[in-house]
Amino acid sequence: MSEPYIKLENICKSFGTVKANNNVSIDVNKGEILALLGENGSGKSTLVNMLSGIYQPDSGSIYLDGKLVSFKSPKDAIASGIGMVHQHFKLVDVFTAAENIIMGKQKNVFLSKKRMNEQIAQLNEKYGLSVTPDKKVYDMSVSEKQSVEIMKILYRGADVLILDEPTAVLTPQEIDALFDILRKMKAQGCSIIIITHKMAEVLSISDRVTVLRKGECIATVNTAETTPQKLTEMMVGSAVSLEIERPTTTLSEKPLLSVKNLLLKNIDDVPVINDMSFDVYGGEIVGVAGIAGSGQKELCEVIAGLCKANGGDILFDGGSILGLSPHAILKKGISMSFVPEDRLGMGLVAGMSITDNVILKSYNKNPGPFIDKKYAKSLAQQIVKDFDISTPSVNHQVKKLSGGNIQKVLLGREIWLSPRVLITAYPVRGLDIGASYNIYHILNEQKKKGVAVLFIGEDLDVLKSISDRLMVIHNGEIIDIVDPETVTKEDIGLMMLGHKKEEGDAV
């Protein structure tokens, strides 16, 4: 067998006392897609960041096409043909696709528009991309922006592509299109490394899988010769059930949360929520599916009292809560755990301890006129125990916790308030399998207690498994509310893109 095109040998990297990578060795062949799997904090991102020149290893060697290389910066890696597409795109919104693609590469800034468009057309044809040169980035969908990022790398002559969680906010159709592009790149001899938490995608797109755990390489296996169960066991070090429970419960007689003809306009007087109506009963989980920017964030904010609706009504247990303050809504029993991409930017204060973050929501239940730190500390300790939060102490800063533990602090604090309605948006975004399944279990426990749960998610497999009903939204409107057990992912994807089901259509 020929020598691997990329070879990382005994790579070590530490940050202070934390050993991110410990003697990790992986290799990738030309014309191969390698998936990197591992829990949060297993060292995946650190490893690819060394291959892309962002970090330098403390020890170990990197070989490219049989030659020892040393990258001092991303520029060195790009010059050697290695490009990385990050989760958060590095594009200039006000520039066109073509301007973003040539930026930093083309020395002749007066390159003719015709010549530039020809080069982009050639790459479009070669790799199955569909980049429109004159389109501004701010007018693009997420998948279009991703295509521009990939073309930026190809335009620079890269033959190694690294993708970090590339499908996080794509529809099923967009994921299929991306995978078609990756397969064409593979056929052209490109080497591809993909980091993803979605097991179905690993099995669909990769040739081999390397599993990391606690900074060490556990194994590299042929994708065709493994199963999700085996890969998960390697990731977490023990057997894990991949079944998401959907417990049967008795619903409340009347809906606990009712949204009636809700209208919310932005500063330009354009509706971001348009005539939205739905109910959530106690003892059920209603899932919400939609492409990024379809009104999910605004829906959460208007229910929580963070912004004022322009019309319609929101009822909690039959009484209107429209126009009430967030504090008044919280006192009624509606708790929100909204987790945006920057989970520390909203909901928790990064520089504060777990105890102090608990105080932010529990001070009004303090048994006395003054903040009782002892009382708050006992609450924090109870949340840490109940939700199995891994932390040295409740005085530990939240920002120093892993992603999964930050998520559990946020959800734990909300659930401790014993809400009757729990609204949770993207609660497992960026989390590994173990942490994600822990969150699903917590949500199901709330459902069993008769809580009405509105669950805004991204992974359609999860939404189909955990939801009792699934609401699909597009551009601020409800396209349909469907049975997750009978609807297909493809049909959900079409609805997410705005395709309304006609009478007689099978869903």
XYZ file of C-alpha atoms in Angstrom:
507
model
C 0.000 0.000 0.000
C 1.270 3.520 -0.837
C 2.389 5.978 1.836
C -0.480 8.083 3.340
C -0.704 11.605 1.930
C -1.106 13.092 5.442
C 0.525 11.549 8.473
C 0.439 12.862 12.037
C 2.791 10.925 14.300
C 2.811 10.974 18.135
C 1.331 14.472 18.325
C 1.255 16.037 21.809
C -0.283 19.378 22.754
C -0.963 20.827 26.201
C -2.624 24.001 27.413
C -1.294 24.595 30.917
C -2.025 21.428 32.879
C -4.591 20.182 30.346
C -3.261 17.625 27.876
C -5.388 18.152 24.766
C -3.539 15.586 22.602
C -1.355 12.789 23.927
C 0.721 10.827 21.379
C -2.003 10.949 18.725
C -1.200 9.336 15.388
C -3.547 9.468 12.376
C -3.150 9.261 8.619
C -5.252 10.142 5.577
C -4.809 8.845 2.044
C -5.318 10.724 -1.194
C -8.931 10.437 -2.355
C -10.177 9.484 1.132
C -12.661 10.934 3.617
C -11.668 10.425 7.257
C -14.179 11.205 10.024
C -12.939 12.360 13.433
C -15.218 11.314 16.282
C -14.977 12.039 19.986
C -16.710 13.627 22.946
C -16.395 17.341 23.684
C -12.868 17.940 24.934
C -11.473 14.782 23.311
C -8.918 16.795 21.299
C -10.453 16.730 17.782
C -10.378 20.470 17.136
C -6.927 20.866 18.676
C -5.585 18.171 16.364
C -6.952 19.676 13.133
C -5.943 23.159 14.277
C -2.336 21.925 14.314
C -2.733 20.471 10.829
C -4.138 23.808 9.614
C -1.363 25.887 11.248
C -3.437 27.566 13.986
C -1.507 25.748 16.751
C 1.932 24.142 16.752
C 2.456 20.738 18.412
C 4.585 20.506 21.576
C 6.069 17.316 20.153
C 5.472 14.839 17.336
C 5.710 15.101 13.561
C 3.473 16.067 10.631
C 4.221 14.609 7.194
C 2.669 15.739 3.925
C 3.211 13.536 0.874
C 6.086 11.824 2.695
C 7.866 15.065 3.649
C 8.247 16.427 7.184
C 6.471 19.806 7.451
C 6.175 22.504 10.108
C 3.387 25.069 9.951
C 3.907 28.310 11.880
C 0.631 29.854 10.694
C -2.516 29.054 8.655
C -0.772 30.800 5.747
C 1.935 28.084 5.788
C -0.720 25.333 5.781
C -2.628 26.955 2.897
C 0.614 27.315 0.917
C 1.084 23.549 1.383
C -2.450 22.843 0.102
C -4.329 22.428 3.406
C -7.529 24.429 3.946
C -10.061 24.428 6.769
C -13.749 25.410 6.811
C -14.629 26.469 10.347
C -18.053 26.251 12.003
C -18.290 30.042 11.912
C -17.534 31.226 8.399
C -14.737 33.742 7.746
C -16.479 35.795 5.046
C -16.985 39.541 4.547
C -20.757 40.029 4.388
C -20.738 43.119 2.174
C -18.439 41.535 -0.434
C -19.553 39.320 -3.303
C -18.690 35.629 -3.515
C -15.966 36.380 -6.071
C -14.416 39.134 -3.929
C -14.300 36.817 -0.909
C -12.765 34.021 -2.976
C -9.883 36.057 -4.427
C -9.271 38.160 -1.296
C -5.764 37.614 0.044
C -4.801 35.390 -2.877
C -5.004 37.517 -6.002
C -2.134 40.029 -6.146
C -3.624 41.726 -9.193
C -6.638 43.438 -7.683
C -7.673 44.556 -11.159
C -8.198 40.973 -12.348
C -10.944 41.227 -14.941
C -14.429 40.302 -13.813
C -14.769 38.045 -16.849
C -11.583 36.107 -15.976
C -12.615 35.805 -12.333
C -16.054 34.480 -13.274
C -14.455 31.985 -15.687
C -12.245 30.589 -12.916
C -15.230 30.252 -10.579
C -17.274 28.572 -13.338
C -14.463 26.030 -13.861
C -14.378 25.158 -10.158
C -18.191 24.970 -10.057
C -18.148 22.425 -12.889
C -15.201 20.410 -11.583
C -16.528 19.935 -8.039
C -20.293 20.288 -8.441
C -20.430 23.620 -6.612
C -23.014 26.308 -7.378
C -21.361 29.578 -6.392
C -22.841 32.745 -7.954
C -19.867 35.144 -8.331
C -21.795 38.439 -8.068
C -24.003 37.482 -5.113
C -23.365 39.362 -1.871
C -22.659 37.182 1.172
C -25.448 38.843 3.200
C -27.963 37.584 0.599
C -26.779 33.951 0.831
C -28.202 30.947 2.637
C -25.959 29.035 5.065
C -25.215 26.356 2.465
C -24.275 28.993 -0.141
C -21.833 30.599 2.315
C -20.332 27.182 2.977
C -19.845 26.626 -0.760
C -17.994 29.950 -0.971
C -15.726 28.864 1.912
C -14.966 25.576 0.137
C -14.287 27.372 -3.155
C -11.957 29.820 -1.376
C -9.845 26.823 -0.373
C -9.977 25.176 -3.820
C -9.131 28.491 -5.530
C -5.929 28.556 -3.506
C -5.014 25.146 -4.908
C -5.712 23.125 -1.748
C -6.010 19.356 -2.048
C -6.651 18.766 1.664
C -9.968 19.936 3.121
C -10.838 19.981 6.847
C -14.476 20.605 7.852
C -15.559 21.261 11.447
C -19.239 20.382 12.081
C -20.204 21.343 8.505
C -23.863 20.240 8.668
C -24.917 21.840 11.968
C -27.545 24.161 10.443
C -28.222 22.589 7.028
C -31.459 21.009 5.790
C -31.387 17.352 4.634
C -31.331 18.529 1.005
C -28.397 20.869 1.692
C -26.527 18.082 3.497
C -27.024 15.794 0.476
C -25.702 18.543 -1.805
C -22.643 19.081 0.420
C -21.892 15.361 0.490
C -22.142 15.216 -3.313
C -19.496 17.977 -3.452
C -17.245 16.095 -1.012
C -17.570 12.878 -3.029
C -16.577 14.746 -6.212
C -13.585 16.233 -4.412
C -12.639 12.761 -3.206
C -12.906 11.448 -6.781
C -10.532 14.242 -7.871
C -7.957 12.968 -5.347
C -8.593 15.369 -2.472
C -8.012 14.243 1.117
C -10.881 15.237 3.421
C -11.148 15.265 7.225
C -14.608 15.866 8.673
C -15.499 16.458 12.339
C -19.128 15.723 13.148
C -21.237 14.488 16.061
C -23.897 13.027 13.767
C -23.364 9.280 13.559
C -25.570 8.791 10.488
C -23.397 11.265 8.575
C -20.196 9.512 9.630
C -21.509 6.233 8.237
C -22.807 7.920 5.067
C -19.793 9.966 3.972
C -16.559 8.581 5.470
C -14.207 5.795 4.363
C -12.553 5.442 7.760
C -13.234 6.764 11.275
C -10.687 7.780 13.907
C -12.047 7.895 17.463
C -10.449 10.137 20.089
C -11.092 9.965 23.819
C -9.569 12.255 26.438
C -6.854 13.404 24.062
C -5.797 9.937 22.950
C -6.435 7.964 19.768
C -8.553 4.922 20.649
C -8.766 3.364 17.190
C -9.101 3.929 13.456
C -11.605 1.638 11.760
C -13.059 1.116 8.293
C -16.524 2.686 8.222
C -18.028 -0.279 6.377
C -16.878 -2.612 9.162
C -18.303 -0.777 12.178
C -21.650 0.251 13.710
C -22.944 3.325 15.571
C -22.981 1.270 18.771
C -19.324 0.246 18.449
C -18.221 3.797 17.635
C -20.164 5.231 20.585
C -18.651 2.683 22.971
C -15.164 3.658 21.761
C -15.994 7.349 22.236
C -17.294 7.137 25.802
C -15.480 4.018 27.001
C -18.642 2.085 27.893
C -21.890 0.822 26.362
C -24.449 3.566 25.620
C -28.028 3.135 24.422
C -28.681 5.171 21.268
C -32.453 4.939 21.655
C -34.194 8.221 22.443
C -37.163 7.556 24.686
C -40.618 8.852 23.799
C -42.582 8.088 26.966
C -46.369 7.857 26.818
C -48.054 10.401 29.097
C -51.509 11.776 29.831
C -51.893 15.245 28.365
C -53.401 18.152 30.285
C -57.067 18.778 29.446
C -56.310 22.264 28.136
C -53.128 23.603 26.545
C -50.696 25.192 29.002
C -49.254 27.433 26.278
C -51.324 28.864 23.419
C -49.937 31.177 20.749
C -52.711 32.931 18.822
C -52.153 34.742 15.493
C -48.830 36.072 16.756
C -47.287 38.917 14.736
C -43.829 40.369 15.331
C -42.146 42.876 13.015
C -38.512 43.949 12.845
C -37.269 47.552 12.776
C -37.898 47.650 9.006
C -41.570 46.769 9.633
C -41.095 43.334 8.028
C -42.820 40.395 9.811
C -40.356 37.956 11.393
C -43.249 36.033 12.984
C -46.318 36.086 10.785
C -49.766 34.964 12.050
C -48.325 32.075 14.083
C -50.790 29.911 16.070
C -50.111 26.689 18.014
C -50.761 24.964 21.366
C -48.516 23.003 23.720
C -50.151 20.688 26.276
C -48.757 19.578 29.595
C -47.058 16.176 29.199
C -45.882 16.607 25.622
C -42.802 17.739 23.730
C -43.558 19.849 20.669
C -40.527 20.002 18.399
C -39.782 22.987 16.164
C -37.829 22.492 12.915
C -36.691 25.279 10.611
C -33.610 26.541 8.821
C -31.541 29.118 10.713
C -33.229 32.521 10.915
C -36.801 31.292 10.408
C -38.073 33.079 13.536
C -36.995 30.600 16.251
C -35.038 33.155 18.287
C -37.765 35.800 18.006
C -40.451 33.290 19.046
C -38.493 32.455 22.209
C -37.922 36.124 23.000
C -41.529 37.224 22.553
C -42.884 34.346 24.698
C -40.333 35.200 27.408
C -41.349 38.883 27.359
C -37.997 40.071 26.008
C -39.632 41.847 23.068
C -43.138 43.155 22.324
C -45.434 41.536 19.776
C -47.182 43.680 17.164
C -50.328 41.589 17.262
C -51.984 38.380 18.405
C -51.898 36.877 21.886
C -49.963 34.425 24.065
C -51.941 32.506 26.688
C -50.531 30.599 29.652
C -53.047 28.258 31.274
C -55.840 30.302 29.701
C -54.650 33.772 30.779
C -52.831 36.271 28.550
C -49.156 36.934 29.280
C -48.649 39.262 26.322
C -46.819 42.405 27.411
C -45.802 41.058 30.827
C -42.200 41.492 31.986
C -39.822 38.501 31.924
C -39.910 38.449 35.746
C -43.727 38.345 35.804
C -43.774 35.555 33.193
C -41.194 33.552 35.163
C -43.281 33.883 38.347
C -46.257 32.381 36.498
C -44.277 29.206 35.742
C -42.789 29.643 32.281
C -39.076 28.926 32.248
C -36.842 29.396 29.265
C -33.487 27.852 28.563
C -32.471 29.521 25.336
C -29.056 28.343 24.167
C -27.792 30.337 21.180
C -24.569 29.572 19.292
C -22.727 31.562 21.942
C -24.217 29.728 24.902
C -22.318 31.969 27.333
C -23.546 35.143 25.646
C -27.121 34.700 26.882
C -28.477 32.939 29.952
C -25.254 32.489 31.935
C -22.496 34.903 32.954
C -19.222 33.288 31.894
C -16.988 34.864 34.531
C -19.301 34.011 37.437
C -19.386 30.778 39.430
C -22.125 28.153 39.234
C -23.482 29.448 42.562
C -23.630 33.061 41.368
C -25.356 32.011 38.127
C -27.967 30.153 40.188
C -28.526 33.308 42.275
C -29.408 35.221 39.083
C -32.646 33.221 38.776
C -33.297 32.234 42.402
C -32.755 35.444 44.379
C -36.504 36.099 44.523
C -36.980 32.738 46.278
C -34.347 33.628 48.854
C -35.783 33.133 52.391
C -35.231 36.724 53.523
C -34.539 40.281 52.327
C -30.815 39.714 51.768
C -28.980 37.342 49.421
C -28.113 34.250 51.431
C -24.986 32.803 49.803
C -25.277 29.683 51.948
C -28.793 29.050 50.616
C -27.653 29.693 47.001
C -24.664 27.394 47.435
C -26.878 24.548 48.678
C -29.134 25.034 45.614
C -26.114 24.956 43.292
C -24.827 21.786 44.965
C -28.242 20.152 44.517
C -28.293 21.069 40.795
C -24.742 19.715 40.356
C -25.793 16.452 42.015
C -29.154 16.064 40.213
C -27.733 16.805 36.764
C -24.380 15.043 37.182
C -22.374 18.201 36.420
C -18.634 17.561 36.355
C -16.972 20.449 38.229
C -14.313 20.821 40.948
C -16.801 22.849 43.030
C -19.862 25.088 42.773
C -17.474 28.051 43.076
C -15.884 27.096 39.723
C -16.279 29.659 36.917
C -18.857 28.585 34.347
C -16.596 29.486 31.393
C -14.056 26.876 32.577
C -16.579 24.023 32.285
C -16.936 21.813 29.196
C -19.759 22.559 26.735
C -21.895 19.704 28.047
C -21.565 20.830 31.650
C -22.359 24.468 30.755
C -25.518 23.203 29.061
C -26.462 21.174 32.141
C -25.949 24.169 34.453
C -28.285 26.230 32.270
C -30.975 23.558 31.968
C -30.584 22.498 35.594
C -31.115 26.032 36.827
C -34.262 26.436 34.703
C -35.709 23.066 35.706
C -35.003 23.651 39.400
C -37.558 26.491 39.163
C -40.206 23.757 38.595
C -41.676 25.316 35.450
C -44.986 24.262 33.971
C -43.763 25.308 30.515
C -40.127 24.786 29.464
C -38.865 26.376 26.261
C -35.474 25.097 25.173
C -33.688 26.132 21.998
C -30.711 24.151 20.671
C -29.964 22.530 24.059
C -27.469 20.039 22.554
C -25.835 22.329 19.981
C -22.188 21.288 19.689
C -22.449 18.591 22.377
C -21.144 15.040 22.102
C -23.380 11.974 22.152
C -23.092 11.267 25.891
C -23.939 14.828 26.934
C -26.728 15.066 24.327
C -28.493 11.913 25.497
C -28.297 13.152 29.086
C -30.159 16.321 27.989
C -32.813 14.260 26.118
C -33.370 12.204 29.285
C -33.788 15.401 31.348
C -36.395 16.748 28.888
C -38.322 13.475 28.950
C -38.339 13.503 32.760
C -39.954 16.961 32.619
C -42.526 15.658 30.143
C -43.396 12.798 32.534
C -43.997 15.368 35.281
C -46.647 17.058 33.111
C -44.497 19.943 31.930
C -45.260 21.380 28.480
C -41.971 21.381 26.538
C -41.284 23.425 23.390
C -38.072 22.014 21.919
C -36.370 23.981 19.128
C -33.737 21.774 17.517
C -31.516 21.237 14.498
C -31.008 17.475 14.170
C -34.048 16.088 12.338
C -33.371 12.515 13.537
C -33.535 13.753 17.137
C -36.614 15.912 16.514
C -38.396 12.934 14.940
C -37.440 10.680 17.878
C -38.181 12.913 20.872
C -41.153 15.026 19.698
C -44.786 14.073 20.134
C -45.717 16.630 17.479
C -43.402 18.465 15.094
C -43.989 22.053 13.987
C -42.129 23.081 10.825
C -41.579 26.812 10.301
C -40.225 28.878 7.426
C -39.715 32.630 7.230
C -41.701 33.242 10.413
C -44.702 31.127 9.371
C -45.896 27.668 10.405
C -45.834 25.489 7.300
C -47.400 22.493 9.066
C -47.607 20.567 12.353
C -46.965 16.891 11.592
C -46.675 13.476 13.216
C -42.914 12.839 13.636
C -43.467 9.064 13.462
C -44.953 9.149 9.967
C -43.302 12.132 8.243
C -40.027 11.633 6.341
C -36.892 13.739 6.795
C -37.070 14.677 3.129
C -40.593 16.048 3.519
C -39.546 17.991 6.622
C -36.637 19.415 4.636
C -38.979 20.585 1.853
C -41.287 22.225 4.396
C -38.280 23.929 6.022
C -37.593 25.468 2.608
C -41.161 26.788 2.427
C -42.929 24.030 0.457
C -46.479 23.914 1.786
C -48.191 20.544 1.766
C -51.106 20.489 -0.643
C -54.289 18.533 -0.004
C -53.691 14.919 -0.924
C -49.878 15.177 -0.574
C -48.408 12.317 1.403
C -46.358 13.419 4.401
